[in-house]
XYZ file of C-alpha atoms in Angstrom:
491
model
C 22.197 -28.416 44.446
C 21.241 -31.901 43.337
C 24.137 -33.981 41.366
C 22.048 -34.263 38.050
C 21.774 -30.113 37.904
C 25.502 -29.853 38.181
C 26.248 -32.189 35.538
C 23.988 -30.588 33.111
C 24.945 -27.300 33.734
C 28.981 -28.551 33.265
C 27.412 -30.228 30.101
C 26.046 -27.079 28.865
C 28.727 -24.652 30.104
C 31.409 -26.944 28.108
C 29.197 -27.512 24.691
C 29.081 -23.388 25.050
C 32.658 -22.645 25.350
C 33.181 -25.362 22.422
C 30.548 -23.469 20.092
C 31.920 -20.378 20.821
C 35.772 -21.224 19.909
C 34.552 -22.874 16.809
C 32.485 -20.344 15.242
C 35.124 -17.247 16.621
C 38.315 -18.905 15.818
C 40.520 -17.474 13.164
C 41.558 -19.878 10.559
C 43.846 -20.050 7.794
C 42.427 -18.386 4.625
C 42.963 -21.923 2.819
C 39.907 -23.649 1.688
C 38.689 -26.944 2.690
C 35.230 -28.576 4.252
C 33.819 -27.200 6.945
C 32.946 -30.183 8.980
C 30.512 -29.519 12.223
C 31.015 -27.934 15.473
C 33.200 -29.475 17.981
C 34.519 -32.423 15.908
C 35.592 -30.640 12.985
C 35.863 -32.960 9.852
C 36.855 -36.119 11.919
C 33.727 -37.676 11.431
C 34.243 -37.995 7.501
C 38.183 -38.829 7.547
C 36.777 -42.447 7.288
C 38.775 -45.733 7.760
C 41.854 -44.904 5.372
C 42.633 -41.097 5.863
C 45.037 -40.717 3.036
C 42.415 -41.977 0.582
C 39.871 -39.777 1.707
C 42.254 -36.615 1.064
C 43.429 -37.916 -2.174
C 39.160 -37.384 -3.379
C 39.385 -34.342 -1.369
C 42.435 -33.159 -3.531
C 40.606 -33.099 -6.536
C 38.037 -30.433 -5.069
C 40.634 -28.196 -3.329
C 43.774 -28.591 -4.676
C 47.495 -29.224 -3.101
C 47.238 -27.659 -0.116
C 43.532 -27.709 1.778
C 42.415 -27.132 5.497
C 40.832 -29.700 7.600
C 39.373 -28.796 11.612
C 40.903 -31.666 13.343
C 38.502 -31.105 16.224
C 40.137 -28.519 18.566
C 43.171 -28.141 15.782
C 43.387 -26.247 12.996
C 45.259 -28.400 10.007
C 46.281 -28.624 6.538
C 46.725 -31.305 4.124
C 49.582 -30.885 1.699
C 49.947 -32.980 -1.276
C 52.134 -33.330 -4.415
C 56.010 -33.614 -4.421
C 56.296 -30.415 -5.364
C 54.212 -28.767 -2.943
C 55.525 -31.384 -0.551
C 58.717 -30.327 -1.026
C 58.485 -26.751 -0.631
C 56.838 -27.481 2.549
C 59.247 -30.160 4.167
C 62.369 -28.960 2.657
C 62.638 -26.045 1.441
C 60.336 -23.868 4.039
C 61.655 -26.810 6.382
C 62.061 -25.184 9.919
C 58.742 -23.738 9.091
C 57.284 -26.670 8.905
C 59.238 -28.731 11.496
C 57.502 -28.681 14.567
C 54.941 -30.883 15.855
C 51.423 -30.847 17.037
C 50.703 -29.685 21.345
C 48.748 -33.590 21.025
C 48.112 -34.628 24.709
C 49.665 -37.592 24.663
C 52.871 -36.310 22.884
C 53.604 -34.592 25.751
C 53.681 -37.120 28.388
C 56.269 -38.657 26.064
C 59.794 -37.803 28.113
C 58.041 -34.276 28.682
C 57.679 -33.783 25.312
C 61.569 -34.060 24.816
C 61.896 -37.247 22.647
C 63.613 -36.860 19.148
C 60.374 -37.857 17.475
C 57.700 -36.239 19.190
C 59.647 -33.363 20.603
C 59.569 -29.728 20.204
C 61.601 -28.465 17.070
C 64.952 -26.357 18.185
C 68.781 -26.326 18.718
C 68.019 -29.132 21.328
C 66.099 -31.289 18.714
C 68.729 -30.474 15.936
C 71.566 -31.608 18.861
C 69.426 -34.505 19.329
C 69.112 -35.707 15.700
C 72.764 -35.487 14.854
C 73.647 -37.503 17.713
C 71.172 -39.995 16.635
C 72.061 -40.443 13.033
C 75.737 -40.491 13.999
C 75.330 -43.224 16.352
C 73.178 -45.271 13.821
C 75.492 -44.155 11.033
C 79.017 -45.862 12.585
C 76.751 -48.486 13.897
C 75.593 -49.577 10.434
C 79.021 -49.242 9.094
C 80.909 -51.171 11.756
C 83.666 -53.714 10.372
C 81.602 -55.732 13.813
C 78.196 -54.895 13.091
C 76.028 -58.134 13.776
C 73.214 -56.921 11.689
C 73.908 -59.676 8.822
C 74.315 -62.243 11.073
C 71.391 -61.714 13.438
C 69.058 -61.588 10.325
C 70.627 -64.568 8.622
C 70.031 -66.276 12.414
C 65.839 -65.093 12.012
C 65.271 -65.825 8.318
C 66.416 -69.241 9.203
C 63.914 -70.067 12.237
C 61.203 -67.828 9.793
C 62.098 -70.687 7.175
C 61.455 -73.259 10.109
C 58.361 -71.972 11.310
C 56.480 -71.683 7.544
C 58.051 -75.292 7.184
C 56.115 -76.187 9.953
C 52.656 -75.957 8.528
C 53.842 -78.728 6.036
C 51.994 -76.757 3.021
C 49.198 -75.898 4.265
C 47.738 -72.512 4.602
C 48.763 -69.897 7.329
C 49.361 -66.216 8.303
C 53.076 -65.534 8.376
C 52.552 -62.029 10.016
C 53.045 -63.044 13.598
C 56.115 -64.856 12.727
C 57.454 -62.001 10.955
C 56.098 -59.826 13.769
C 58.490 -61.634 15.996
C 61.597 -62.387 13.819
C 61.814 -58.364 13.248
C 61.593 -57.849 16.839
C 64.392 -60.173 17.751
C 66.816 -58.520 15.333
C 65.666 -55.044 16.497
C 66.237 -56.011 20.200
C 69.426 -57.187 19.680
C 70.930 -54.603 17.239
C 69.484 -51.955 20.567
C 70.978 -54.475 23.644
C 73.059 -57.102 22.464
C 73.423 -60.151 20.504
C 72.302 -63.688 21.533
C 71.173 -66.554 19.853
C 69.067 -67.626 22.811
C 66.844 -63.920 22.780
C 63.641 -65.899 22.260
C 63.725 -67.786 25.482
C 64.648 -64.393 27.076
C 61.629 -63.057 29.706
C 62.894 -59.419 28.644
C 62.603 -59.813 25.280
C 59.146 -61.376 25.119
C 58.044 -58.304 27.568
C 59.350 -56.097 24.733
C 57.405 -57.770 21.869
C 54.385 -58.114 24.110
C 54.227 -54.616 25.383
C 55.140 -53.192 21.837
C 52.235 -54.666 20.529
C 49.658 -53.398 22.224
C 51.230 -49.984 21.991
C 50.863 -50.491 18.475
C 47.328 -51.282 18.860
C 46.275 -48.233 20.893
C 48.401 -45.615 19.452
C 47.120 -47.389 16.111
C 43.665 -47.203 16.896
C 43.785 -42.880 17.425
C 43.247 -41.456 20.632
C 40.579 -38.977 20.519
C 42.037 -36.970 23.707
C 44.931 -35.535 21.202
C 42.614 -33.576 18.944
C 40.119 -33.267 21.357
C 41.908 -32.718 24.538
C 39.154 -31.489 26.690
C 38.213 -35.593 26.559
C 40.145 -36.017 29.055
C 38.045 -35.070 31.693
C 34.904 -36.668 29.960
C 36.299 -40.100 29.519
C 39.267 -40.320 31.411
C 39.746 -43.982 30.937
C 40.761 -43.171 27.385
C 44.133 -41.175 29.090
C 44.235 -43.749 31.672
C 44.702 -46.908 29.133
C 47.255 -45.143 27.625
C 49.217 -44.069 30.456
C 49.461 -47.805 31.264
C 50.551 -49.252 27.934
C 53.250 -46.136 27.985
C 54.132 -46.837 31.662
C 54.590 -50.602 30.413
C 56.849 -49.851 27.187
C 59.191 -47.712 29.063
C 59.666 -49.431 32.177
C 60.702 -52.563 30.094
C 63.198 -50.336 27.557
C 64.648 -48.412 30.725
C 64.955 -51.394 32.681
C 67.130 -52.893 29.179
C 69.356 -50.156 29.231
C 69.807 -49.683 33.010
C 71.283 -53.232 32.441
C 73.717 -52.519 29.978
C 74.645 -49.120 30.575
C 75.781 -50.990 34.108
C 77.501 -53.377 32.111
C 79.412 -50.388 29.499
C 82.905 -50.569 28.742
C 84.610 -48.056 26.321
C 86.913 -50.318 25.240
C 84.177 -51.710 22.843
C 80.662 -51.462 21.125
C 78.646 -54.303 21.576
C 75.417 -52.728 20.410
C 73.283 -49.115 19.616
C 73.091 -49.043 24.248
C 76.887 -48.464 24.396
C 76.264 -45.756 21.323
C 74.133 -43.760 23.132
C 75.356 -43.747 26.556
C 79.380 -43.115 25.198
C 77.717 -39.722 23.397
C 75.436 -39.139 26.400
C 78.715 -39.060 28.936
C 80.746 -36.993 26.453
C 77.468 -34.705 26.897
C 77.642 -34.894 30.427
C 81.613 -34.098 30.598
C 80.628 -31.051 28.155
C 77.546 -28.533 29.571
C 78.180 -26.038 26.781
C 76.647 -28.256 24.378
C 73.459 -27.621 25.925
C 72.403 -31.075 26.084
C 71.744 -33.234 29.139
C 72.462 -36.965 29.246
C 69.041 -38.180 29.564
C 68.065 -36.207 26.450
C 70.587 -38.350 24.639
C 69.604 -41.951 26.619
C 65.975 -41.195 25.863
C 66.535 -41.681 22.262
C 66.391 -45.501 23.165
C 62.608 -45.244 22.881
C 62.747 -44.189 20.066
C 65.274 -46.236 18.466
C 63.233 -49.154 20.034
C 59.630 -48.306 18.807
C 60.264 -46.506 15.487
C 61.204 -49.208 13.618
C 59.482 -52.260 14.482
C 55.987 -51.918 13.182
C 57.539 -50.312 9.629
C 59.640 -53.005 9.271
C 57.408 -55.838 9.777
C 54.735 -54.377 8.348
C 56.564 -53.615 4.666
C 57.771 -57.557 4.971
C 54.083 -58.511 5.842
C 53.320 -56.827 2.582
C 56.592 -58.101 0.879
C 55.412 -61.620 1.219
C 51.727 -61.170 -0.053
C 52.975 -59.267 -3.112
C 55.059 -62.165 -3.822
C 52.263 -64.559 -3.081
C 50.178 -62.916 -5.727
C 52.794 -62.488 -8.268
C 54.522 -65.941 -8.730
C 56.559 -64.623 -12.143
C 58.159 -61.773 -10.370
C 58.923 -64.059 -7.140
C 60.594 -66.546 -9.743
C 62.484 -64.055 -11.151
C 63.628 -62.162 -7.855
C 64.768 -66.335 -6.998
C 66.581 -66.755 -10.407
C 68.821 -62.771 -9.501
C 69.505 -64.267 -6.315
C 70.132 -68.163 -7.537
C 72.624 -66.667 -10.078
C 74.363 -64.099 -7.942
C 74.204 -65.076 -4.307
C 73.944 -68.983 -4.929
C 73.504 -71.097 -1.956
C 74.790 -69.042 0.774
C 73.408 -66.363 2.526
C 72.608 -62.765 1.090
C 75.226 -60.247 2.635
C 74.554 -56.200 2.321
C 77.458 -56.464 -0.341
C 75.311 -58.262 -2.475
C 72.883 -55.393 -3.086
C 74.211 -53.937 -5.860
C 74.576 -56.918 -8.209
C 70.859 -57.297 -7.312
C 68.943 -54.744 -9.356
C 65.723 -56.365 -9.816
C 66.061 -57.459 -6.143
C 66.383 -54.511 -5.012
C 63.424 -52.705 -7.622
C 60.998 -55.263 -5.834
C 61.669 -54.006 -2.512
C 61.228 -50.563 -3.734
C 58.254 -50.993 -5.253
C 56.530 -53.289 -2.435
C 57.120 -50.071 -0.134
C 56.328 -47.279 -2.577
C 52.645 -49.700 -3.632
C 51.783 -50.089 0.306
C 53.259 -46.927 1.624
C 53.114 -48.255 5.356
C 53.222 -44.653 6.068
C 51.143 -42.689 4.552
C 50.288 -39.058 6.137
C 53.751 -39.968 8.063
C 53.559 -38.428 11.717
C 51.957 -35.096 11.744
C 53.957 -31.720 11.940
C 52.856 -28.318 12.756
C 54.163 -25.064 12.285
C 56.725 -23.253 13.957
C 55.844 -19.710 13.440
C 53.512 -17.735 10.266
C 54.433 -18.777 7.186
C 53.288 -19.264 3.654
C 52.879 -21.711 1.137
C 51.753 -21.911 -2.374
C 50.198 -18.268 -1.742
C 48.503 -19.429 1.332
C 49.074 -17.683 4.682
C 49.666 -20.392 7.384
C 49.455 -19.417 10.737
C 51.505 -20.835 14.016
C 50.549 -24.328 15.033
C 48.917 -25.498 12.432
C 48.728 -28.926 12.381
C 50.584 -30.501 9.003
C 49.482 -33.467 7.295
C 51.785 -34.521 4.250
C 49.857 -36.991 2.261
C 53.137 -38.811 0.708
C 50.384 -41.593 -0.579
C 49.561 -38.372 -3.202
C 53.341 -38.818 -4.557
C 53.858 -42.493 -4.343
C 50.505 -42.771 -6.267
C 50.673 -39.654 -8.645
C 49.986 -40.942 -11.977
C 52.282 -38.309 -13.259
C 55.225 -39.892 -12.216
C 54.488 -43.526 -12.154
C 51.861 -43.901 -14.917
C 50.094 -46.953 -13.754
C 50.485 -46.325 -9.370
C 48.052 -48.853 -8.617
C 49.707 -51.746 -10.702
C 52.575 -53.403 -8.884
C 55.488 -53.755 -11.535
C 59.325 -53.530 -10.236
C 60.508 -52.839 -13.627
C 59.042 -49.328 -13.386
C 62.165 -48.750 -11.549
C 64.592 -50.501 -13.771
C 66.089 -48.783 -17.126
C 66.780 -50.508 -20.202
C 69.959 -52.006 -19.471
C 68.356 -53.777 -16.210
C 70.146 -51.445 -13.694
C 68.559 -49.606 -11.385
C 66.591 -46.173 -13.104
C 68.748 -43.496 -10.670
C 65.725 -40.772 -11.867
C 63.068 -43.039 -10.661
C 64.615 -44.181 -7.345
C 64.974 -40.666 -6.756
C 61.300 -40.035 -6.838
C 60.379 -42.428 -4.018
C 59.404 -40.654 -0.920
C 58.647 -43.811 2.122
C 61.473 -42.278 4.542
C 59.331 -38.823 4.446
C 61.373 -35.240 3.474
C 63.008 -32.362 5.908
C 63.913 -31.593 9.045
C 61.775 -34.910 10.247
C 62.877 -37.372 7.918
C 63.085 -40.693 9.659
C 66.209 -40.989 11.078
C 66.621 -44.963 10.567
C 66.083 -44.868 7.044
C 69.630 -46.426 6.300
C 69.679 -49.038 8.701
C 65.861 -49.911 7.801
C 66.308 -50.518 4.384
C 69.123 -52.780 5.429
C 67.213 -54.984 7.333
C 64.114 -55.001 4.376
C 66.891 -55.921 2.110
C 68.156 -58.692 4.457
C 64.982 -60.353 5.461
C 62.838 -59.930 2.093
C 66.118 -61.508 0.003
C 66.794 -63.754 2.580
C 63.071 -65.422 2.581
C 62.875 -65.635 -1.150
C 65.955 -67.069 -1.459
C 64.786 -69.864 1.455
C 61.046 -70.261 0.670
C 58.711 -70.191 -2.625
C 55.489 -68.512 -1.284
C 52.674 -69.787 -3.031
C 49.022 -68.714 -2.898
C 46.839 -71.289 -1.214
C 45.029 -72.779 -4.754
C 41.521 -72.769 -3.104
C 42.121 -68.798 -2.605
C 40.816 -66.540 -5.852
C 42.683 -63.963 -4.829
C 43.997 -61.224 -2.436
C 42.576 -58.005 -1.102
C 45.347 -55.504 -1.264
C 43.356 -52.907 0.541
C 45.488 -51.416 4.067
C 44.083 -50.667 7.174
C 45.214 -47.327 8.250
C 46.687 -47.211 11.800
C 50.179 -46.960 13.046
C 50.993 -48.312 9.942
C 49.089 -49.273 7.013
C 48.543 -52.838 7.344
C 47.127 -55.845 5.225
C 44.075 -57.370 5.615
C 44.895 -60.789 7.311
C 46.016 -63.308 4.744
C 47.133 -66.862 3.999
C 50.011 -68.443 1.651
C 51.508 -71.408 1.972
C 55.605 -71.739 2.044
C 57.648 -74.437 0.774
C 61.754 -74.760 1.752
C 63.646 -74.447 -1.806
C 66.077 -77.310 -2.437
């Protein structure tokens, strides 16, 4: 049988089998678009996802199904609905999606991809208790590694002697350093270090492909129709955790448990208690393997909200001057410490703001759920793929009146404190079961570096530029267009 007459007929055979699951298949009885055969509604989500569901909303209310080519999903908006979803119907709505590439992921057992159960709760304690006494150490570095990158950051805008430049590969970097170090160790000399410029290197372009979608997950019959699309991510994957094993091999060989030099010696004390201890039904590489996570979660948020941080205060000279004049009257000429932040209100209302107005996170990572359930009246059926639009509640109108303006004092009351009703209202870290786990020691280091810089450097606008474009681009994270400012060292 000739070549051409066997590929047309596996053509045919496969575009059958697709019609036939798609017009058969039992959905949930929520309402939503239809899309077309094969690809679902895909081909409309357009460039920003979140903002395509927000118009969407206003057709079909909080909760609406999507076909997410072979999967089944809902979009849930609204804190309320939100809510019921993620917290209190939370193990309901805990799991996550059978993506391709999840799996491949420590066989599906990582904390942030892995399958929801006693081993994932087990997992998820461990983790927040190691970050937990970590951030709270009387000898946690933290201050002092970020005091160590918001001075070279300083250098490096100094550098362009007031002229225009794009500060996000600086910031891209000085994030990185601090996150490597808080993970294996301090040292001042980490940028000269071959293992750390691996790191930064390789978790870049992971955060270009993963950004960029991979059509296998949703479509996993891809795989055998472009298989390059599996086999470029295999090798960025094989690349990122050959470089964060090959970190911790080093100073797991190096442990001592007469001290805790960093989040490494964390981990691998809990994963040998494991070890010593079968009935807690753990194993010790389910514990070390939270390293990758650790290691990846937080460095594209991070950067990314600064990124944003420092255009907002590009744009908005009067509220950089008046973060500058907190900080000049309560912090002075030294550096910002963590016990700072509360004498800081409107400090600290700028930060809050800058990540509710760019919500780096949008539609957060996508759940699914664990068995039948229901929600708002709706009968949702097992592994259904969850999208929480948290955009819809950091840009409800209902709670923030004008969303799309950015104005700190929106979380300040009248006596210039901090407005405990509206900080409780602000959703970035996600709800549930899934919350992200770093939340604590994130907003730390946003706090450190964002204060830090402003304190340091006025960021001005270049005067030739009009103005910004504050419109994301939806990936990973949600990130700025490229922009310019210019930087000047404060005296």
């Amino acid at each position: 049988m000739p070549v051409s007459v066997i590929i047309v007929t596996f053509w045919l055979a496969l575009l059958t089998v697709l019609l036939i699951q798609y017009f058969t298949a039992e959905g949930n009885d929520i309402p939503g678009p239809r899309g077309i055969p094969i690809f679902g509604y895909l081909p409309y989500f357009g460039k920003n996802p979140h903002l395509t569901f927000m118009e969407l909303r206003k057709k079909y209310g909080d909760v609406f199904s999507v076909q997410m080519g072979s999967f089944p999903a809902i979009v849930i908006s609204g804190k309320d609905t939100i809510k019921e979803a993620l917290v209190t119907s939370g193990d309901d709505f805990s799991g996550r999606p059978d993506f391709y590439t999840a799996t491949l992921l420590d066989d599906a057992e990582s904390l942030t991809f892995g399958t929801f159960g006693n081993r994932y709760i087990q997992q998820r304690k461990i983790g927040s208790n190691v970050l937990y006494a970590f951030s709270n150490a009387r000898t946690n570095p933290l201050e002092d590694m970020v005091e160590e990158e918001v001075r070279r950051l300083c250098e490096e805008f100094e550098k362009h002697e007031g002229e225009p430049f794009d500060p996000s590969s600086a910031i891209f970097l000085s994030v990185g350093s601090v996150l490597y170090q808080i993970c294996y160790g301090q040292n001042e000399e980490v940028r000269n270090d071959e293992k750390f410029c691996q790191f930064v290197e390789v978790s870049g372009d992971f955060s270009k492909f993963t950004g960029a979608g991979n059509p296998i997950d949703v479509m996993p019959w891809l795989r055998f129709v472009m298989p390059w699309k599996l086999f470029s991510f295999l090798r960025v994957l094989g690349r990122l955790e050959k470089v964060i094993k090959a970190n911790t091999k080093e100073q797991v060989e190096s442990y001592s448990d007469d001290y805790r030099r960093h989040l490494v010696d964390g981990i691998h004390k809990v994963a040998l208690e494991v070890e010593a201890n079968p009935e807690i039904g753990l194993k010790g590489h389910h514990v070390r393997s939270m390293m990758g996570d650790i290691t990846t979660a937080g460095f594209e948020t991070i950067s990314t909200t600064i990124s944003w941080g420092i255009l907002y205060m590009a744009a908005n000279p009067k509220i950089q001057k008046k973060v500058y004049k907190e900080l000049e009257q309560v912090v002075g000429s030294r550096c910002v410490r963590l016990e700072d932040k509360p004498n800081l209100p409107y400090t600290v209302a700028t930060i809050t703001e800058i990540m509710r107005i760019a919500n780096v996170l949008p539609l957060a990572v996508p759940r699914a759920t664990t068995k039948d359930t229901q929600l708002k009246g709706f009968k949702v059926r097992k592994g259904t793929v969850v999208l929480p639009n948290f955009y819809s509640v950091t840009h409800d109108e209902k709670i923030w009146g004008d969303p799309h303006v950015f104005r700190p004092e929106r979380f300040l009351g009248r006596d210039g404190q901090l407005n405990k009703d509206k900080m409780d209202q602000f959703t970035a870290f996600s709800m549930g079961r899934r919350k992200c786990l770093g939340e604590f020691l994130a907003r730390m280091e946003v706090f450190l570096f964002f204060a830090g810089i402003i304190q340091k450097c006025e960021i001005k606008k270049p005067e030739e530029l009009e103005g910004y474009s504050f419109k994301g681009s939806f990936g990973l994270t949600v990130k700025s267009e490229p922009y310019d400012i210019c930087a000047a060292l404060r005296t």
